[in-house]
Coordinates of C-alpha atoms in Angstrom, one line a residue:
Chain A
X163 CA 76.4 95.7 125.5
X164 CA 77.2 98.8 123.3
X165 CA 75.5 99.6 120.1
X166 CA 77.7 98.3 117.5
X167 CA 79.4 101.1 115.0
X168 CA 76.9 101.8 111.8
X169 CA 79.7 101.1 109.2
X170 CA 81.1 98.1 111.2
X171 CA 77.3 97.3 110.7
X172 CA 77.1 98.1 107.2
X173 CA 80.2 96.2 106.3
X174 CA 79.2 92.7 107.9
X175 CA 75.7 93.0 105.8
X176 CA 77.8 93.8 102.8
X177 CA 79.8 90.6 103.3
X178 CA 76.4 88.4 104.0
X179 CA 75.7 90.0 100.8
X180 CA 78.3 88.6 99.2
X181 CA 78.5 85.7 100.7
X182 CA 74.5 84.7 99.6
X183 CA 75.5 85.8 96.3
X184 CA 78.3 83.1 96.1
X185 CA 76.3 80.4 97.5
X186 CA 73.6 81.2 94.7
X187 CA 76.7 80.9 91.8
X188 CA 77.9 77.8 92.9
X189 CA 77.4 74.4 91.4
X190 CA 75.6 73.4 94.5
X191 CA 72.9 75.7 94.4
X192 CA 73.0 75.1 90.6
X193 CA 72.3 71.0 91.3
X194 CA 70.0 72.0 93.7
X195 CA 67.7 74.1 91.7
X196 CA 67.9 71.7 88.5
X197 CA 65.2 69.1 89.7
X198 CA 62.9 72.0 91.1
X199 CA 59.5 72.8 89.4
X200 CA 59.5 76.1 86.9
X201 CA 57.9 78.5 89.6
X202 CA 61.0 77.6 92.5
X203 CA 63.3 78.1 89.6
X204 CA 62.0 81.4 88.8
X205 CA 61.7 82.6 92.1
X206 CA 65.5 82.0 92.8
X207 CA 66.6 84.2 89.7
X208 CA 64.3 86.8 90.8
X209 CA 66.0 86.3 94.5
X210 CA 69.5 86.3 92.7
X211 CA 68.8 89.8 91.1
X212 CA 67.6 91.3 93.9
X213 CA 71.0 90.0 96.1
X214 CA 72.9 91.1 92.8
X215 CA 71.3 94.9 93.1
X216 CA 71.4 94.9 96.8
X217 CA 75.2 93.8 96.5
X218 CA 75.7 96.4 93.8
X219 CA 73.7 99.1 95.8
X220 CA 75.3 98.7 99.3
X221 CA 79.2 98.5 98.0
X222 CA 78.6 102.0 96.4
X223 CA 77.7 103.2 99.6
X224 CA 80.9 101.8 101.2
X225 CA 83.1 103.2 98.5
X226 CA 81.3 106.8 98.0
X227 CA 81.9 106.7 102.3
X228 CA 85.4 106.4 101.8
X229 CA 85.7 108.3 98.7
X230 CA 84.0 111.4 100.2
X231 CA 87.0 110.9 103.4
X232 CA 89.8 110.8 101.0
X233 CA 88.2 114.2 98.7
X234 CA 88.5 115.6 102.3
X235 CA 92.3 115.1 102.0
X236 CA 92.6 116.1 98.9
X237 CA 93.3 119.9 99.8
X238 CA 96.1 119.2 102.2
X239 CA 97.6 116.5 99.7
X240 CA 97.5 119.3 97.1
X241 CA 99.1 121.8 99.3
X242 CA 101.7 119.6 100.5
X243 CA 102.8 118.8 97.1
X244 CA 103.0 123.0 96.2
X245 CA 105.4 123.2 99.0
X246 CA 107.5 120.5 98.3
X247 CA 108.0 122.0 94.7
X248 CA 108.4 125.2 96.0
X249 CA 111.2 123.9 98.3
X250 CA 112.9 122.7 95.1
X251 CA 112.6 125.7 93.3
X252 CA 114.7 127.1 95.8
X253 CA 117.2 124.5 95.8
X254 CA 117.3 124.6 91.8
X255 CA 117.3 128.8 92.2
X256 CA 120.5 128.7 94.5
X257 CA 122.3 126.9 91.9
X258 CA 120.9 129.1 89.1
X259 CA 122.1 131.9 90.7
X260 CA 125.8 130.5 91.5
X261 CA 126.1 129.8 88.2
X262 CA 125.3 133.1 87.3
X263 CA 127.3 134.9 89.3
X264 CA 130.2 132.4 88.5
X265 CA 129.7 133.1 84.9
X266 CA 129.6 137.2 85.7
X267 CA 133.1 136.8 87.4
X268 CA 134.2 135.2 84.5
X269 CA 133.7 138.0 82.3
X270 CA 134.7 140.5 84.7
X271 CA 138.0 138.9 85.5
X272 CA 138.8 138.8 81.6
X273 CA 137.7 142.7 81.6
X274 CA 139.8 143.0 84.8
X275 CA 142.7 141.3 83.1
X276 CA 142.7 143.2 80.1
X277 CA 142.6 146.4 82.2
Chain L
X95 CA 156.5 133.6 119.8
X96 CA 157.3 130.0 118.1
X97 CA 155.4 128.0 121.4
X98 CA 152.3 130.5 121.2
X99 CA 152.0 129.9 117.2
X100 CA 152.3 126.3 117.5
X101 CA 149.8 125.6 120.7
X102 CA 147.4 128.0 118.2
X103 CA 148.5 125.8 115.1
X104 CA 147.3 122.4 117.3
X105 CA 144.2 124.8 118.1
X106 CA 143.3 125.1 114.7
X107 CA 144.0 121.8 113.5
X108 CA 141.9 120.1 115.9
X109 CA 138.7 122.9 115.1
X110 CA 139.1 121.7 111.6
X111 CA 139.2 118.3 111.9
X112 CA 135.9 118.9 114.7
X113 CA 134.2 120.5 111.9
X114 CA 135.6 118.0 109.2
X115 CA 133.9 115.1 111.3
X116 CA 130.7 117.3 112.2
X117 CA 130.5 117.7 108.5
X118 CA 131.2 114.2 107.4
X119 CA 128.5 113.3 110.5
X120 CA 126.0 115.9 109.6
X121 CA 126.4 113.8 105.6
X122 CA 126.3 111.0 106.6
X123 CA 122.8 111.0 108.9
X124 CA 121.3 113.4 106.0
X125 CA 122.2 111.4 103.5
X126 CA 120.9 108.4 105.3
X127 CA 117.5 110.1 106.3
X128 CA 117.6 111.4 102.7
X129 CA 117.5 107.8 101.2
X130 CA 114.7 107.0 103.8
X131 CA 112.9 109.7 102.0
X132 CA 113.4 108.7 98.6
X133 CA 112.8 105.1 99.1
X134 CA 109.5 105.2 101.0
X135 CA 108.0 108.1 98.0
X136 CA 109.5 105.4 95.1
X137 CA 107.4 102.7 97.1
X138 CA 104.3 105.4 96.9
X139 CA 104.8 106.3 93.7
X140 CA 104.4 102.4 92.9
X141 CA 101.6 101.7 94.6
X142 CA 99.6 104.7 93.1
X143 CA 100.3 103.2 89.8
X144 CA 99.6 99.9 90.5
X145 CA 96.3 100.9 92.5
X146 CA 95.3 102.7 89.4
X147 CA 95.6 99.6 87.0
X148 CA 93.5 97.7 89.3
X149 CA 90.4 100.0 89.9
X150 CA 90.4 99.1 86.3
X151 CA 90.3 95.5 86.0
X152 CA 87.8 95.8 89.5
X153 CA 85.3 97.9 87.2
X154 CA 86.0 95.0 84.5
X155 CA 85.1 92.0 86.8
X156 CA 81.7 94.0 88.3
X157 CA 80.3 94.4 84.7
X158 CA 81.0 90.8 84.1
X159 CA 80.1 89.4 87.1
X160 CA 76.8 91.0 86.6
X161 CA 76.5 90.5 83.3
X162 CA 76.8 87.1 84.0
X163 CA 74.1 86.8 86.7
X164 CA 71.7 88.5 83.4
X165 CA 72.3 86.6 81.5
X166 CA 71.6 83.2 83.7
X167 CA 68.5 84.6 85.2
X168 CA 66.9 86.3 81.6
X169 CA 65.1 82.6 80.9
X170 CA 63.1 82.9 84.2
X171 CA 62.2 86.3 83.8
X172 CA 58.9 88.1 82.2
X173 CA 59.7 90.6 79.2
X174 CA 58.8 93.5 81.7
X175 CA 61.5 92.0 84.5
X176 CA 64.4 92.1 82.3
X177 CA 63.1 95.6 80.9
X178 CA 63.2 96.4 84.4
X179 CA 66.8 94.6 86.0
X180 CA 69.0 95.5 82.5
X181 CA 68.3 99.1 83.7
X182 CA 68.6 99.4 87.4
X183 CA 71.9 97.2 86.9
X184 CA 72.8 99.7 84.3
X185 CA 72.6 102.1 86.7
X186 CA 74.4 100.3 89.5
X187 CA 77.4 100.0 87.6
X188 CA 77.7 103.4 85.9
X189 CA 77.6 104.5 89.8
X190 CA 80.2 101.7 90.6
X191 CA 82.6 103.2 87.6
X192 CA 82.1 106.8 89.1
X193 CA 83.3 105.8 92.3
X194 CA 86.2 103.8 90.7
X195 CA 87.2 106.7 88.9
X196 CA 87.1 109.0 91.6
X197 CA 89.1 106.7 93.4
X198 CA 91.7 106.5 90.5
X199 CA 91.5 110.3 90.2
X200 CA 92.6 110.5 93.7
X201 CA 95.4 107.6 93.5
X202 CA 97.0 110.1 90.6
X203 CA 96.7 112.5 93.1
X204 CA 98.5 110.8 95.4
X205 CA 100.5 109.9 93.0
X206 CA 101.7 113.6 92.4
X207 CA 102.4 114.2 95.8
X208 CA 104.6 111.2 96.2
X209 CA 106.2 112.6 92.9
X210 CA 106.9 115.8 94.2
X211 CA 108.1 114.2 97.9
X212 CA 110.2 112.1 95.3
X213 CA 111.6 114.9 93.0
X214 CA 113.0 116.9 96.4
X215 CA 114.5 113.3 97.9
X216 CA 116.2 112.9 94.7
X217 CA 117.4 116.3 93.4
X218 CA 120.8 116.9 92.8
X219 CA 120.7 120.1 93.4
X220 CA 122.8 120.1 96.4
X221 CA 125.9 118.6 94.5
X222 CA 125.4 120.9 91.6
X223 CA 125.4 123.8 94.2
X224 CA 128.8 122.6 95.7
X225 CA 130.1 123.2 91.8
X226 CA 128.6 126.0 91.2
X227 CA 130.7 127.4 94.4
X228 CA 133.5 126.1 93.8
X229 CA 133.2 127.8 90.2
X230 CA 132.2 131.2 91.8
X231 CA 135.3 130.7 94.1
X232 CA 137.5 130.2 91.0
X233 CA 136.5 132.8 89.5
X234 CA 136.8 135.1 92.7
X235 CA 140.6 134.1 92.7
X236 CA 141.0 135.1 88.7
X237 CA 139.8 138.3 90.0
X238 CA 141.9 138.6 93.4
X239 CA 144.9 135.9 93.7
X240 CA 145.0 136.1 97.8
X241 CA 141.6 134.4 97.4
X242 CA 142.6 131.7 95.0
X243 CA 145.7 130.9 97.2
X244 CA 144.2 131.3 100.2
X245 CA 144.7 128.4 102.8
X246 CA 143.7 127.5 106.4
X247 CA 146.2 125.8 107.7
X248 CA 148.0 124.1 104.7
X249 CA 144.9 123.2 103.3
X250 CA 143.5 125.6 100.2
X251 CA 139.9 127.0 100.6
X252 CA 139.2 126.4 96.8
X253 CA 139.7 122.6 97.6
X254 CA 137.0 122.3 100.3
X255 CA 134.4 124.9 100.0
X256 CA 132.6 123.1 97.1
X257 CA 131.8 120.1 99.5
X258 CA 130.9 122.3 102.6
X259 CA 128.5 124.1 100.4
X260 CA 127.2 120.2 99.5
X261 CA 126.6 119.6 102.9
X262 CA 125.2 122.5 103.5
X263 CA 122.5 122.9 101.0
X264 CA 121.9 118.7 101.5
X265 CA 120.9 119.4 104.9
X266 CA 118.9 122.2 103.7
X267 CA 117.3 119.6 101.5
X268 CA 116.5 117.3 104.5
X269 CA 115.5 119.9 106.5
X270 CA 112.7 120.6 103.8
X271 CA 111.3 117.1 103.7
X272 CA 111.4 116.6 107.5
X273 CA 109.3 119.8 107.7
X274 CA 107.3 118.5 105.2
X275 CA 106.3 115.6 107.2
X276 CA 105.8 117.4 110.5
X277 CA 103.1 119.6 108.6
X278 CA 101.6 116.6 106.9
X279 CA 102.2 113.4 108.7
X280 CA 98.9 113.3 110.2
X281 CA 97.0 113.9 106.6
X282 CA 99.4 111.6 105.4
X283 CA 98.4 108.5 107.6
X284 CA 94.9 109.3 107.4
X285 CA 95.1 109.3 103.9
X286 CA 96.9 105.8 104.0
X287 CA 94.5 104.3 106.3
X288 CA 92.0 105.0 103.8
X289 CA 93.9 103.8 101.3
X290 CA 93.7 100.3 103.3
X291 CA 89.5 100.9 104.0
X292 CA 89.2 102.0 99.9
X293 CA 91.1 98.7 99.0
X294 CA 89.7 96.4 101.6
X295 CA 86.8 97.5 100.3
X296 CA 87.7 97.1 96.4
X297 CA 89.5 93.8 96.8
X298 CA 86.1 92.1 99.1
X299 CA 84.2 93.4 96.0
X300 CA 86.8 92.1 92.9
X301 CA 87.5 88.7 94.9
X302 CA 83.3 88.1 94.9
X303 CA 82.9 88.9 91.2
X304 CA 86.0 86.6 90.2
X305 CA 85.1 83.9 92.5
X306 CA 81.0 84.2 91.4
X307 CA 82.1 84.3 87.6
X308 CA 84.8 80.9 88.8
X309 CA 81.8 79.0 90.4
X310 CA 80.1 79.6 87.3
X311 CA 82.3 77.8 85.2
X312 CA 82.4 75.5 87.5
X313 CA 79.1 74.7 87.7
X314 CA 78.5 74.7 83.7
X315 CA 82.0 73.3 82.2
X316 CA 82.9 70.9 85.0
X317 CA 80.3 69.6 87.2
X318 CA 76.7 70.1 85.1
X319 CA 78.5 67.9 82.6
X320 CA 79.7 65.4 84.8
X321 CA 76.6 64.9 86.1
X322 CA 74.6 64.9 83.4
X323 CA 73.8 61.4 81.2
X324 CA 75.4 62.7 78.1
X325 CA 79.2 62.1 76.8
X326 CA 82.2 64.8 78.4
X327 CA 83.2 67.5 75.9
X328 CA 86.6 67.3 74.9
X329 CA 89.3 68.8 77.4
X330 CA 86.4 68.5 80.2
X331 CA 90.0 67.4 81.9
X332 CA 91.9 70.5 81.7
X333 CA 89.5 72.9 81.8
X334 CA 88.3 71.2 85.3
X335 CA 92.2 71.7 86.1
X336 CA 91.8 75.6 85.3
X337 CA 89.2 76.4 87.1
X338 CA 90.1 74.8 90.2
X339 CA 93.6 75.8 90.0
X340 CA 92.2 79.8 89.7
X341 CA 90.7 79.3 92.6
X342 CA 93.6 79.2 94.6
X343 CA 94.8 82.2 92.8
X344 CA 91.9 84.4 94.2
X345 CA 93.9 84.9 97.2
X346 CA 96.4 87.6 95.3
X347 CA 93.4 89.7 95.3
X348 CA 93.9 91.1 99.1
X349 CA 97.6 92.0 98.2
X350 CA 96.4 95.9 97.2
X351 CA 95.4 95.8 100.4
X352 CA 98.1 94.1 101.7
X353 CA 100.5 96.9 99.5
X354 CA 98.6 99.6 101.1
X355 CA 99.2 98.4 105.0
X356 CA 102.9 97.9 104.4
X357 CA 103.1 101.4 102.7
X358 CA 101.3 102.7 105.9
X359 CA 103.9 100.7 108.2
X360 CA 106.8 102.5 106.4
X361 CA 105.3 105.5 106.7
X362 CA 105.0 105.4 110.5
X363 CA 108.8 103.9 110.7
X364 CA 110.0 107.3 108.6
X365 CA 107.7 110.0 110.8
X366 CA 109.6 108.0 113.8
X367 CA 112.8 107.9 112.4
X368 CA 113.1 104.5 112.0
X369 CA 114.2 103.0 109.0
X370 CA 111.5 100.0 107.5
X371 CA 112.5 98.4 104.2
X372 CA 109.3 98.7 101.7
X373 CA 110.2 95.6 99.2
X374 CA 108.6 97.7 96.1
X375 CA 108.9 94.8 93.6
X376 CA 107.1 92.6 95.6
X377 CA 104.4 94.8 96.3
X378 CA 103.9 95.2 92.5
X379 CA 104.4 91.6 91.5
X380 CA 101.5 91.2 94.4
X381 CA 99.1 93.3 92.6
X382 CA 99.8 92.6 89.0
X383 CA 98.9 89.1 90.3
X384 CA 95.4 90.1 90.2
X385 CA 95.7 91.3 86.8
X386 CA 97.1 87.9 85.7
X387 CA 94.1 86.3 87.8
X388 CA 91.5 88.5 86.2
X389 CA 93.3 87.6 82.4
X390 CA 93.1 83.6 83.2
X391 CA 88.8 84.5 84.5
X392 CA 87.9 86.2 81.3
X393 CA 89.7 84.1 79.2
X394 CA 88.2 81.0 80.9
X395 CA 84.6 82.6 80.5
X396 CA 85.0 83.4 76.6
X397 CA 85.7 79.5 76.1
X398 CA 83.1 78.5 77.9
X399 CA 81.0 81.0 76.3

């Protein structure tokens, strides 16, 4: 059996995570807890903050993972996007220049005219 | 030599109508590929707005989810515990809204680039040129009448060359964004198979503080009461209704995700030539769901409040 992939790892504890952090929302854990003496009852909130930070703590990592991939894309996305506007300004710069030189024949041919 | 004129004539007359049809072809698959183009960026340009509404309401629903676990636990905690959680969760978060905001960053990033992919697919450049020559050819024949009247065939070149130029330049327009995507397909799909990962990851995270802050309500407007000796508040009914009905609305929160996979989908379809309608309203009414979802939550949590 293969050693399974560290983030495939990391995203099934994040979902436990989650998942224990539900369970300690819900009205059932909430019925549960209401008839325990004061120590269980603290001991559970102190066990719900440290889900809530361990939660809080491993989804950053799983977002600043993907979030450092994507800034490695950023370069190329921001290249690509010069060269498609340069491509335009060429298209927009053929017609600028027709125009032009459609406008310069226009005076000539009245100065040609007139000749 | 009347014969030898006329078999030329036929000669002629069937090289332009070849090059009428290769024209009309050479539109016609531009022009298609073209809308392909335009189509798929108006989809991207979409989702990057959407995606950039929701990092939002997903920073919203972490503070309140966690404000919400504070505020439940502060009872059972010592002075120097809450001293102690209100600051590491302080900390959590900003981290959380750094990472959001780099992820929004980056969706307006993406955003540009499927602007700029856009902005070529939809210029009108290419019918603006074909004017332009025919206004250039005009004014040739002002300045030399054997250009103004001249004619293949019966046919004058004024009346034509605007809408070969069209062609011309249109193809030179395609030909830009299919070199585009040669250079950057493969950044491209990377870029939206992160998309799915960054979402995937977003929506697991929005659904579990929407659903947390739902149980809650649960637990304290609908069943605590219940079960408890004393008398139901008033609308104890309808507030049980709304809570349970939201529940069934936290599905709409895997739809970014869902938005991002189809986007990824079309983009493979376009870099194959293939054509794969992306239903762009849908995908937006899909994610503004959320938004709707995470209105009904925070409303529901200021009444019971």
């Amino acid at each position: 059996m293969g050693a399974l992939d560290p983030s495939v790892i990391h995203r099934q504890t994040v979902q436990q995570l989650q998942e224990v952090f539900l369970r300690m929302n819900s009205p059932e854990w909430d019925l549960a807890l209401k008839e325990k003496p004061e120590n269980v009852v603290r001991a559970a909130a102190r066990q719900l903050l440290a889900v809530q930070r361990a939660r809080l703590g491993l989804e950053n990592a799983e977002l600043a993972d993907i979030q450092a991939k994507l800034a490695a894309n950023e370069e190329a996305l921001e290249q690509g996007r010069i060269e498609v506007r340069n491509a335009l300004q060429k298209l927009a710069q053929i017609e600028a220049v027709l125009e032009s030189v459609a406008s310069f024949l226009g005076v000539v041919s009245r100065v040609v005219s007139l000749a | 030599m009347p014969f030898s004129r006329n078999r030329w004539g036929c000669q002629a007359s069937s090289l332009l109508i070849g090059i009428a049809l290769g024209c009309l072809t050479l539109a016609s698959c531009g022009a298609a590929r073209t809308n392909h183009f335009r189509q798929f960026t108006q989809a991207g340009v979409a989702y990057s707005d959407a995606v950039g509404t929701l990092l939002d309401e997903t920073g919203d629903a972490a503070i309140a989810a966690d404000s919400m676990v504070l505020v439940k636990t502060r009872p059972s905690l010592s002075r120097e515990e809450r001293q102690q959680a209100i600051l590491e969760h302080n900390q959590l978060l900003r981290e959380r809204l750094a990472l959001l905001q780099d992820l929004k960053r980056h969706a307006r990033l993406l955003r540009a680039y499927f602007e700029a992919l856009g902005a070529l697919a939809e210029s009108d450049a290419p019918s603006g040129i074909g004017a332009a020559s025919e206004g250039v050819v005009t004014e040739m024949g002002k300045l030399h009448p054997a250009i103004a009247n001249a004619k293949i065939r019966d046919v004058a070149v004024s009346s034509f060359v605007g809408s070969v130029t069209t062609i011309v330049v249109g193809r030179f327009k395609a030909a830009a964004l299919e070199k585009e995507l040669q250079e950057r397909a493969p950044i491209i799909e990377r870029e939206l198979d992160l998309q799915q990962a960054a979402l995937s990851a977003v929506a697991r995270q929005l659904r579990t503080d929407l659903q947390a802050q739902l149980l809650q309500q649960e637990s304290n407007v609908v069943v605590l009461p219940y079960q408890g000796n004393e008398s139901l508040p008033a609308g104890w009914a309808g507030r049980r209704r709304e809570v349970l009905q939201a529940h069934a609305s936290l599905a709409s929160a895997d739809a970014a995700a869902d938005a991002a996979r189809e986007l990824k989908v079309a983009f493979v379809a376009l870099s194959e030539g293939r054509f794969h309608l992306v239903d762009v309203p849908r995908l937006i009414e899909d994610i503004n769901q959320i938004v709707t979802l995470m209105e009904n939550v925070s409303g529901q949590a200021e009444e019971s409040e």
